[in-house]
Amino acid sequence: MEHFFLGDLTWSDLPHQWFTIGGTGAIIVGGIIVAAVITYFKRWTWLWKEWLTSTDPKKIGIMYIVMASLMLFRGGLDAIMIWIQQAISAGNAPGYLGAAHGYLDASHFQQIFTAHGDIMVFFVTMGFFFGIMNLIVPLQIGARDLAFPFLNSLGFWLYVAGAVFINMFFVVGGEFAASGWLSLPPLSEIQFSPGTGVDYWVWSLQISGLGSLLGGINFIVTILKMRVKGMKLMMMPLFTWTSLCSMVLVVASFPVLTITTLLLWFDRFFGMHFFTSGFGGNPMLYVNLIWMWGHPEVYILVIPAFGIFSEIVATFSGKKIFGYVSMVCSAIAITLLSFLVWLHHFFTMGAGADVDAFFGIMTGIIAIPTAAQIFNWIATMFRGRIRFTTPMMYFMGFVSLFTFGGMAGVLLSIPGADFELHNSLFLVAHFHTMIVSAALFGIFAGITYWFPKVFGFTLNEKIGRRAFWLWIVGFFMSFVPLYILGFLGATRRLDHYAASTGWQPFFIIAATGVCIIAAAVITQAWQVIVSIRDRRQNTDTTGDPWDGHTLEWATASPVPFYNFAKTPVVDGRDAFWEMKKRGERPGILPPDGYDDITLSKNTGMAIYLSGFVFLAAFGLVWHIIWLALLGIFGAIACVIIRSFDEDTEYVLPAAEVERLEKLAWKK
């Protein structure tokens, strides 16, 4: 029976298993250490005023990247636990800690499997890309901010609330969803998942998905309406173009995810039957809807990386990008075609030869614009003066891995082949090859490339290259064995297997590979630490350490909070490169002087609103109705208060702009 104040919460829902106790302990200890450091340096007021309440897209972008890095550590630990379990779980002898095999029982393994997938997709990759877009897109189009600064802050704090919520089961509940990263029915229905794990999954995606949707709308409006004078659509940098395509996919597909997961929650909370096999429900309806979001989501993660690589290849080849128009057209084609291939994720559903053939053909066709991008990058490099910097190394690694994984994707687009390989580790290897090579390598390349622009000094090249090679070697060792295991019949979500299968050596090799990847991540962290220590030796005094092509390199490093002291005017592609050819340099007093700049004020309202949304979701998970209502009405009140607040901007005087510019370029 539910308690009025506590709902379904009982003492047994507090941490009592080894992993929930460990997770809760880590959260508490980490929080105490961070609070102690901030208190010791007396930085609470500074942290609140300068960062947490900021509407500056550059600071919001940095906070996105910091949060995504923390979630990468969290999701990476899950991956290590999965590989270790599979490496030692052969045979028939009882395992450790009560598990039938290995050191994890079946339920715990499936929880880790689910959490790893969702964290890496929603809270790592998307967090990194939203961070990079916040840092770079306004600069590339000559804007001082996004179109809606408050919504930008709100989108970030909803992302943070969702990230916290997906980890709340450590503290309250004791279990996460064990139904796979997409929580397919009937396993996710109340009959088979009676705990709160699936509810935590639903609401973490609802909260973060709302933040992503707000961010998508914000970036679309910004790119379409706030470009600098003279910058037509076909003059935009390619990273801005791919960001626009990605955000169009977010706005078009995330409402589908929202409605689908909400209907699943209705099944669980109200006893409805949208996706049950009885009372008129249909589990396949859920599968269709979730993949109507899910496949565009793959390209939401990949398309921005294409734009990053385009900027890097052009810069480090010393040439303009080859085939600019075809690059834009192929990005748009990928965006549109991504909505026509979702059913290839479940060819085995029995939809019939005609349906399978259509989606197989569409899957093959989408490879054409993708290949066009690769050929254009290669053509750009042809006869160029290539500099093999760390970002360029990540690009080369991406091409090799993406081509390798893409051929596996073409194989899977054939319904007959997919019938054999569906739900096998071959599919897992293919998916990870595409996402790691494009998304993660694109993120690493982009952060390294734009790091001096954001922080004013370059990252250590020697250590960065070591990290790259560890990533390449570790990845091949981790996932090539999975391709082989897929052909041998090993399925996904496999927590144990018989020794007689002969699979264990491949799993051991894969586990060794993930240890090398862990070493790569540690090396990347060490690269940042060493670079901060040696920052004075690597300070960027020019604002343009790479001889860049686009407008972000026309500002000082690090970028002032107002972005541009004087809004530039452009008349072609590669605007800054053309300016340099004409002898125009930044940091010089404009002939007509500086102007006053209107900027958005900082506000804590986004934090309060996200906090109330978090409380509402927590109340709904645990059936604490009064808490859910408090959260809902609190969020509505925050929206109303913000709507009537007219004091949201301030003016930076021209004299202050001039003073700040002289300081910025004095280095």
mmCIF file of C-alpha atoms in Angstrom, residues 41 61 81-82 88 119 132 204 211 241 243 251 259 280 362 387 389 424 432 460 490 498 504 573 631:
data_model
loop_
_atom_site.group_PDB
_atom_site.id
_atom_site.type_symbol
_atom_site.label_atom_id
_atom_site.label_comp_id
_atom_site.label_asym_id
_atom_site.label_seq_id
_atom_site.Cartn_x
_atom_site.Cartn_y
_atom_site.Cartn_z
ATOM 1 C CA PHE A 41 39.474 28.544 -2.422
ATOM 2 C CA GLY A 61 29.534 24.819 -23.892
ATOM 3 C CA MET A 81 32.477 -4.311 -16.434
ATOM 4 C CA ILE A 82 30.682 -5.811 -19.453
ATOM 5 C CA ILE A 88 35.590 -14.751 -17.503
ATOM 6 C CA ILE A 119 24.618 7.073 -21.091
ATOM 7 C CA ILE A 132 31.090 22.127 -29.153
ATOM 8 C CA SER A 204 15.795 10.522 -17.544
ATOM 9 C CA GLY A 211 16.599 19.896 -23.123
ATOM 10 C CA TRP A 241 25.772 23.369 -41.971
ATOM 11 C CA SER A 243 25.011 21.402 -36.997
ATOM 12 C CA VAL A 251 13.462 18.768 -33.692
ATOM 13 C CA ILE A 259 5.565 10.382 -27.036
ATOM 14 C CA GLY A 280 -5.543 -4.352 -28.378
ATOM 15 C CA MET A 362 17.133 2.935 -48.849
ATOM 16 C CA ARG A 387 50.124 18.838 -41.423
ATOM 17 C CA THR A 389 48.552 17.280 -36.180
ATOM 18 C CA SER A 424 24.497 -10.891 -32.908
ATOM 19 C CA HIS A 432 30.312 0.839 -32.186
ATOM 20 C CA ASN A 460 50.324 18.902 -25.935
ATOM 21 C CA ALA A 490 27.433 -15.087 -30.200
ATOM 22 C CA ALA A 498 29.493 -22.583 -22.507
ATOM 23 C CA GLN A 504 36.428 -17.203 -24.635
ATOM 24 C CA ARG A 573 33.105 31.345 -48.131
ATOM 25 C CA GLY A 631 7.385 19.877 -9.130
#
